[in-house]
CSV table of C-alpha atoms in Angstrom, one decimal:
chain,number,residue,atom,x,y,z
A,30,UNK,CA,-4.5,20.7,-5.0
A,31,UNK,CA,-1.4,20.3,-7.5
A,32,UNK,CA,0.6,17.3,-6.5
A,33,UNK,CA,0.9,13.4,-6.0
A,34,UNK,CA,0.1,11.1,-3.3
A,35,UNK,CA,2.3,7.9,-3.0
A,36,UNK,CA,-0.3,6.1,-1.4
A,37,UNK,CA,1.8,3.0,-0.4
A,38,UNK,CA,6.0,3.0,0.3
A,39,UNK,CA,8.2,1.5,2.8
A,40,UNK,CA,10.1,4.3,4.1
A,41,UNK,CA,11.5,1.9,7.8
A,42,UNK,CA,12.6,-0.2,5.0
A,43,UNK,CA,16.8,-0.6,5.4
A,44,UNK,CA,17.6,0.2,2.0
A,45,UNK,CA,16.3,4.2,3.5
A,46,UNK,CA,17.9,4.0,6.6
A,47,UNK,CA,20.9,6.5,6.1
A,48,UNK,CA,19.5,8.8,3.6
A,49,UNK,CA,16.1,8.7,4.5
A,50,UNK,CA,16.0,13.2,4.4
A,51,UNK,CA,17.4,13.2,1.0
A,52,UNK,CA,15.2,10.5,-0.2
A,53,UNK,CA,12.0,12.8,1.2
A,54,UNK,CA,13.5,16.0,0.1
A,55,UNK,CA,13.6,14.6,-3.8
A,56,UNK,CA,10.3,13.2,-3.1
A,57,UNK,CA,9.2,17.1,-2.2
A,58,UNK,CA,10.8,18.5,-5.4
A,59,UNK,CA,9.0,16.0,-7.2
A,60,UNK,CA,5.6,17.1,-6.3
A,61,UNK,CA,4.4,15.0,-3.6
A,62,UNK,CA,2.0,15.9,-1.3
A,63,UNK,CA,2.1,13.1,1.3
A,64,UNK,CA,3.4,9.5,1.8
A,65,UNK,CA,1.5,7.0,3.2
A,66,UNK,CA,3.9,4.4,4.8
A,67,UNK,CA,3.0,1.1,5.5
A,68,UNK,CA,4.7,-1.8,8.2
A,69,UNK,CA,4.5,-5.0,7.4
A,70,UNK,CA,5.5,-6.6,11.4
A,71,UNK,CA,5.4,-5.1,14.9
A,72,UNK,CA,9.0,-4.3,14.7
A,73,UNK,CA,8.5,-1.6,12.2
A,74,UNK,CA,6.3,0.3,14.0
A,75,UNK,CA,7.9,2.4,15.8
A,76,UNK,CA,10.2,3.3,13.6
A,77,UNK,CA,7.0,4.6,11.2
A,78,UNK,CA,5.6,6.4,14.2
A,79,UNK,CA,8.6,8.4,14.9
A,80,UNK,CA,9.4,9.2,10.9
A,81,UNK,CA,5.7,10.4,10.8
A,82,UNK,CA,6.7,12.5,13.8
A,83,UNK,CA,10.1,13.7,12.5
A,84,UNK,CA,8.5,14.6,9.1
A,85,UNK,CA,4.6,15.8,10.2
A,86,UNK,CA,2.3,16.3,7.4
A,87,UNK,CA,4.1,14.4,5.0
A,88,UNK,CA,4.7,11.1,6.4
A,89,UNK,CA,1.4,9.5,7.4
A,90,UNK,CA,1.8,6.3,9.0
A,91,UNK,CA,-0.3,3.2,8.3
A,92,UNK,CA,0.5,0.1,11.0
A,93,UNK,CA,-0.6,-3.7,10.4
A,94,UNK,CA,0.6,-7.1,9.6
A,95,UNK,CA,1.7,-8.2,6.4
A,96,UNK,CA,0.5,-11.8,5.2
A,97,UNK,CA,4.5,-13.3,5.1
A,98,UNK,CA,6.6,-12.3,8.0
A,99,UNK,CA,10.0,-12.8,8.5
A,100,UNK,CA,12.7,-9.6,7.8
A,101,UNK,CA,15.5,-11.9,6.1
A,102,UNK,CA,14.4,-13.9,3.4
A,103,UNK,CA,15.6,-17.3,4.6
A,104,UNK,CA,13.4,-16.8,7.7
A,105,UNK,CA,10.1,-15.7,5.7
A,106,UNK,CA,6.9,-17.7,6.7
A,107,UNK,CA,3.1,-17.1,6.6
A,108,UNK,CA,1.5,-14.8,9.2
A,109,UNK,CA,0.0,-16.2,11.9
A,110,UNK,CA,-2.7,-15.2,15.0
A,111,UNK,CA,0.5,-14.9,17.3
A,112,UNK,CA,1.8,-12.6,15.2
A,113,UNK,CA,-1.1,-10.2,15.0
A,114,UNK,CA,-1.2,-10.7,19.0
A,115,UNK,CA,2.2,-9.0,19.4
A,116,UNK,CA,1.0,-6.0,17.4
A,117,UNK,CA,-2.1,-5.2,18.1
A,118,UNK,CA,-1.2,-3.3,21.5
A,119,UNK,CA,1.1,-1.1,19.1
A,120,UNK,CA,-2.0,-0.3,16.5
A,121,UNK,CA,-4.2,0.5,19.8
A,122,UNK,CA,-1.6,2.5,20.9
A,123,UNK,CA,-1.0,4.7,17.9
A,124,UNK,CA,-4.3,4.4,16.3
A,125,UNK,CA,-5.2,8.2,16.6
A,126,UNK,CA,-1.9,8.9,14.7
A,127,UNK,CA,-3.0,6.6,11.6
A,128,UNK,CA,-4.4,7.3,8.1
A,129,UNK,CA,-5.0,3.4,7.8
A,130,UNK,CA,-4.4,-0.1,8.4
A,131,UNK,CA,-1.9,-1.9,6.5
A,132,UNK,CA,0.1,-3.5,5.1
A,133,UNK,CA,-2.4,-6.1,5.4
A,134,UNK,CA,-3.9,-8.5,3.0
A,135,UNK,CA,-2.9,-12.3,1.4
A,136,UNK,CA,-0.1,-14.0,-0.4
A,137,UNK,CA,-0.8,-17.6,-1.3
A,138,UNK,CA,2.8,-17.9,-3.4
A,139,UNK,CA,3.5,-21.7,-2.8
A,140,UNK,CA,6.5,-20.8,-0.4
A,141,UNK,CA,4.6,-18.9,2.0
A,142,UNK,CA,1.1,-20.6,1.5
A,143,UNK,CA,1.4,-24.4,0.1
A,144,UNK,CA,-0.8,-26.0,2.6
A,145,UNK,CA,-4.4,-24.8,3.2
A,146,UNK,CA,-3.5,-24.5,7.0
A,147,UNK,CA,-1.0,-21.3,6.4
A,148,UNK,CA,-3.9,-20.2,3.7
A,149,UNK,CA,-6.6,-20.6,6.6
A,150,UNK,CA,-4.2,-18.7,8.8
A,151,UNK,CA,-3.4,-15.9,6.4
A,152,UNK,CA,-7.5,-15.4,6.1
A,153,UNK,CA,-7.7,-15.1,10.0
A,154,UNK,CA,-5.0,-12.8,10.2
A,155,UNK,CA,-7.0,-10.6,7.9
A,156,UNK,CA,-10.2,-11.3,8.9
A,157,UNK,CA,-9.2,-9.5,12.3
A,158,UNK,CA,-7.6,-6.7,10.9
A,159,UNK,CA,-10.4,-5.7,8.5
A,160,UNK,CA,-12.7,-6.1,12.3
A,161,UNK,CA,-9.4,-3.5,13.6
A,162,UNK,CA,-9.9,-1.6,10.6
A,163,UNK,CA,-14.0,-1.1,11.1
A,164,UNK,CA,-13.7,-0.4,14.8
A,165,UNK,CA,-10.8,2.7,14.2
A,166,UNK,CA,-13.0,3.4,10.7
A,167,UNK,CA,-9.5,3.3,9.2
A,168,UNK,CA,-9.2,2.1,5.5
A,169,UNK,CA,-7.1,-1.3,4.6
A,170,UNK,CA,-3.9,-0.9,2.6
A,171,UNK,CA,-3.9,-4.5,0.8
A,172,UNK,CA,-1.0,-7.3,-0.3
A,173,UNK,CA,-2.9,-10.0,-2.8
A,174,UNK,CA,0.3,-11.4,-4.4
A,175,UNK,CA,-1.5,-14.4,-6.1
A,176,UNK,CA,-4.1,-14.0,-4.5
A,177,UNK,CA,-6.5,-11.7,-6.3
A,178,UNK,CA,-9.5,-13.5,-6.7
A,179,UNK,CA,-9.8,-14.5,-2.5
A,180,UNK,CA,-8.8,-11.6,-1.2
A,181,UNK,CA,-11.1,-9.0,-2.9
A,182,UNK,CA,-13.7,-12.1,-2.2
A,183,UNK,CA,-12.9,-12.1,1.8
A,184,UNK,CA,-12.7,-8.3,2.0
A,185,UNK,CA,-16.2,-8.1,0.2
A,186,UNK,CA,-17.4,-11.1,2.4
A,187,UNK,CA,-16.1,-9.0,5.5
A,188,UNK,CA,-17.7,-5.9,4.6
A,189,UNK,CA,-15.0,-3.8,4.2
A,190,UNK,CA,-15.7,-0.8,2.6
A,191,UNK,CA,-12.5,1.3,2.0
A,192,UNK,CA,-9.9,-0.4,0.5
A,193,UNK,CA,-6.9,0.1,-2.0
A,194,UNK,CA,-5.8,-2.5,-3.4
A,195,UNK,CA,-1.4,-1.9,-3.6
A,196,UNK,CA,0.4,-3.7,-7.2
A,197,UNK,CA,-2.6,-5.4,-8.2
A,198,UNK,CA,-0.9,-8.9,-9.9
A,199,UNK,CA,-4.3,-10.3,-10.7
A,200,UNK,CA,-6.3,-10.3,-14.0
A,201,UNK,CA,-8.3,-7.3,-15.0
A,202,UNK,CA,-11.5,-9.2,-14.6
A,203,UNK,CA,-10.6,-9.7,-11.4
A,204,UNK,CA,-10.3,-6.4,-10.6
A,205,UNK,CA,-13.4,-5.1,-11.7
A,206,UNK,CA,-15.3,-7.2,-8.9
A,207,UNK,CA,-13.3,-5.1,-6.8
A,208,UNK,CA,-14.6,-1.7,-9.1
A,209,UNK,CA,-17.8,-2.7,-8.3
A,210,UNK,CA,-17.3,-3.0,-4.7
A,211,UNK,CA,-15.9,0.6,-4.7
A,212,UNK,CA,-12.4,-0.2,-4.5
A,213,UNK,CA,-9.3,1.3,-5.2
A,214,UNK,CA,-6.3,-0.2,-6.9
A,215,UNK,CA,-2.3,1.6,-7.0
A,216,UNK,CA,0.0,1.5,-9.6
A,217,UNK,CA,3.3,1.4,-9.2
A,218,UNK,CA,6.5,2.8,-11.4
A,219,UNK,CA,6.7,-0.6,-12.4
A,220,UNK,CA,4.3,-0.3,-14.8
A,221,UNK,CA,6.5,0.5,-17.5
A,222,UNK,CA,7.9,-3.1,-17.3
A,223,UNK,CA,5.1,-4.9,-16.5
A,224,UNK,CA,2.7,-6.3,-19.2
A,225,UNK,CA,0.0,-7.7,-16.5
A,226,UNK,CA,-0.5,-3.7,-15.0
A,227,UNK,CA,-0.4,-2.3,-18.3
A,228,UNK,CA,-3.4,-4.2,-18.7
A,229,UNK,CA,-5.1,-3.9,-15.4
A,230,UNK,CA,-4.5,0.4,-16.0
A,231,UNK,CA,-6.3,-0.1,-19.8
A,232,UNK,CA,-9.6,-1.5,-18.2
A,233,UNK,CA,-9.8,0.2,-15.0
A,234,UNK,CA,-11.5,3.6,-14.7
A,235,UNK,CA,-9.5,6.8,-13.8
A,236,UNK,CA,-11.8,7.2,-10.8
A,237,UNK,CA,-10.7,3.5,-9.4
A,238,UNK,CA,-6.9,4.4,-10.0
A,239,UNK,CA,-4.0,5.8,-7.3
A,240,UNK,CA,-0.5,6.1,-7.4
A,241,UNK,CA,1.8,4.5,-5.3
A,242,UNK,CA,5.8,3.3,-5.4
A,243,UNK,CA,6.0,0.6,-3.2
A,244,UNK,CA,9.3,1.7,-3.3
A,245,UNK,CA,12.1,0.8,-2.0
A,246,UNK,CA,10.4,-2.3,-4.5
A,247,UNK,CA,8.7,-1.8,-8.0
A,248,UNK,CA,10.8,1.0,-9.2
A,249,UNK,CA,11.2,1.2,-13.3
A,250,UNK,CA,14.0,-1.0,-13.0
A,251,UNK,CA,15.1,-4.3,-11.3
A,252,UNK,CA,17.5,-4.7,-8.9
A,253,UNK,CA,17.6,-0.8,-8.5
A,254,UNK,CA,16.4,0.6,-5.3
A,255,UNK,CA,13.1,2.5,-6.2
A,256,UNK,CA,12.1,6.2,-4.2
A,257,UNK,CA,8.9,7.8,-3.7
A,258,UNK,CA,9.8,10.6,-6.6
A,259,UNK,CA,9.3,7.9,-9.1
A,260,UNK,CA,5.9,8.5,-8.6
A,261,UNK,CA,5.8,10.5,-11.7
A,262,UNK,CA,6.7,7.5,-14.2
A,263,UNK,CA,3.5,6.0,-12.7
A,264,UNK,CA,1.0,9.2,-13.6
A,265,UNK,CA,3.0,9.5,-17.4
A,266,UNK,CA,1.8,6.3,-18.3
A,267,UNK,CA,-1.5,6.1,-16.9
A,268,UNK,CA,-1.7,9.3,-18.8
A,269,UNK,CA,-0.4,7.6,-21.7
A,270,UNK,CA,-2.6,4.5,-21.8
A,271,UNK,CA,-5.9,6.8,-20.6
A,272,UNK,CA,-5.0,9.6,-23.6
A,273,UNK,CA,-5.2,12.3,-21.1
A,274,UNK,CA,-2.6,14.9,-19.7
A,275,UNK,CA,-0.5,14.2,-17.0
A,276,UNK,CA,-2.5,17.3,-14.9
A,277,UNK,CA,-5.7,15.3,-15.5
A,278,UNK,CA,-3.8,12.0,-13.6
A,279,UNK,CA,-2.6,14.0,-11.2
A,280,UNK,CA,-5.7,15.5,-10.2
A,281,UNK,CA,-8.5,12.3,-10.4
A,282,UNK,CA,-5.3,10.4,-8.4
A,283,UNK,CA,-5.0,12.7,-5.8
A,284,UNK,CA,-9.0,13.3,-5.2
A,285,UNK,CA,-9.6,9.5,-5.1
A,286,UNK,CA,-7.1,9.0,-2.0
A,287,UNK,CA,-8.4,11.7,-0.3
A,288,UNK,CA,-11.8,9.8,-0.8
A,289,UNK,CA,-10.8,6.6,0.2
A,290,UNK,CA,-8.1,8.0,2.6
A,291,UNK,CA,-9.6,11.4,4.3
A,292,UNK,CA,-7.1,12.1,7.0
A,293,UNK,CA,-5.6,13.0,4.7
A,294,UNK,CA,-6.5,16.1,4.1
A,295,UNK,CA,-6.6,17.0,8.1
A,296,UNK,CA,-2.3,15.9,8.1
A,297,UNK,CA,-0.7,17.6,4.8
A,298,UNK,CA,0.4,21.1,4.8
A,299,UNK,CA,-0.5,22.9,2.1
């Protein structure tokens, strides 16, 4: 199987919303297979449904709630119970669509988690959707900005099993608890500028490694609105660092998320 898997974007983000077919046929032409796109709130949801609908096969949708909610930056705040509430009819609704759940996970920046109430909170919102997670026997597609250490500690207290861990900020160390546990960790095109993932991709195993873009965020330059075809930059270095061909990334990239993600392979057309 000869191509990519972006195995975490935003594709309902705004920055897509008037060119979202040229954005996907670039993505095509530069060899990916499928796109796993994630929500991060309720009112994203449909908008996921009916792209994975519009584009079938390509676009695999993944529905959960993000630890910080809140679309305009001024009105950002940690997740909460209530907010989880509003969405879960959607996920029961749709879960036969999905490849996973997510975007799920923690963020314990001081903004969004200063007090150990919003950090409590934050844990219960995952705590319930890894629970959502086991009873669809969906993997989690995971957040853990500063928050490394608790959240691959929670997930393994939790029991969950299949898990990829999305821009891993933490230490390598870190990371290889979450090896051990048979997790997966993405790397996004912002590699290239980032000494903390250059890192992280020198001490993980191949076999632990995806790709993803995050995009329209973590794209090979700031402030410049990152697509899923930037995928590539991410497999080049790994390839780089790893001192194997870009074909060998490609293909130990592609098997692991149709390990840890099998729907996978019942959705793409190949």
């Amino acid at each position: 199987m000869q191509g990519f898997i972006d195995c975490h974007c935003h594709l309902s983000a705004p920055e897509f919303q008037h060119d979202i077919e040229d954005v996907l046929q670039r993505a095509q032409k530069g060899g990916i297979l499928a796109l796993l796109a994630v929500a991060e709130h309720a009112g994203e949801f449909e908008r996921i449904i009916e792209l994975s609908k519009r584009f079938p096969g390509f676009v695999l949708p993944c529905l959960g709630v993000h630890p910080v909610q809140g679309v305009l930056p001024e009105d950002q705040r940690s997740a909460t119970l209530e907010d989880l509430d509003a969405a879960s009819p959607l996920i029961q609704k749709y879960a036969d669509h999905l490849v996973a759940i997510g975007e799920v996970g923690l963020d314990f920046t001081p903004r969004f988690a200063g007090t150990d109430s919003q950090k409590d909170a934050q844990r219960q919102v995952l705590i319930r959707q890894i629970e959502i997670a086991k009873c669809y026997d969906l993997p989690l597609n995971v957040h853990s900005r500063s928050a490394g250490r608790p959240t691959i500690h929670l997930l393994k207290e939790k029991g969950a099993e299949k898990v990829l861990l999305h821009a891993f900020d933490g230490k390598p160390s870190v990371a290889l608890e979450g090896v051990k546990a048979g997790y997966y960790f993405s790397i996004p095109p912002s590699i290239i500028r980032s000494e903390q993932k250059q890192k992280l991709v020198k001490q993980l195993p191949l076999e632990s490694l995806c790709l993803e873009t995050d995009s329209p965020a973590l794209g090979p330059e700031k402030q410049v609105r990152n697509e899923p075809h930037n995928i590539a930059i991410s497999a080049k270095y790994i390839a780089d660092v790893k001192g194997v061909s870009l074909e060998k990334v490609m293909e130990v990239t592609t098997q692991n998320a149709l390990k840890l993600f099998p729907k996978i392979q019942k959705r793409i057309h190949l």
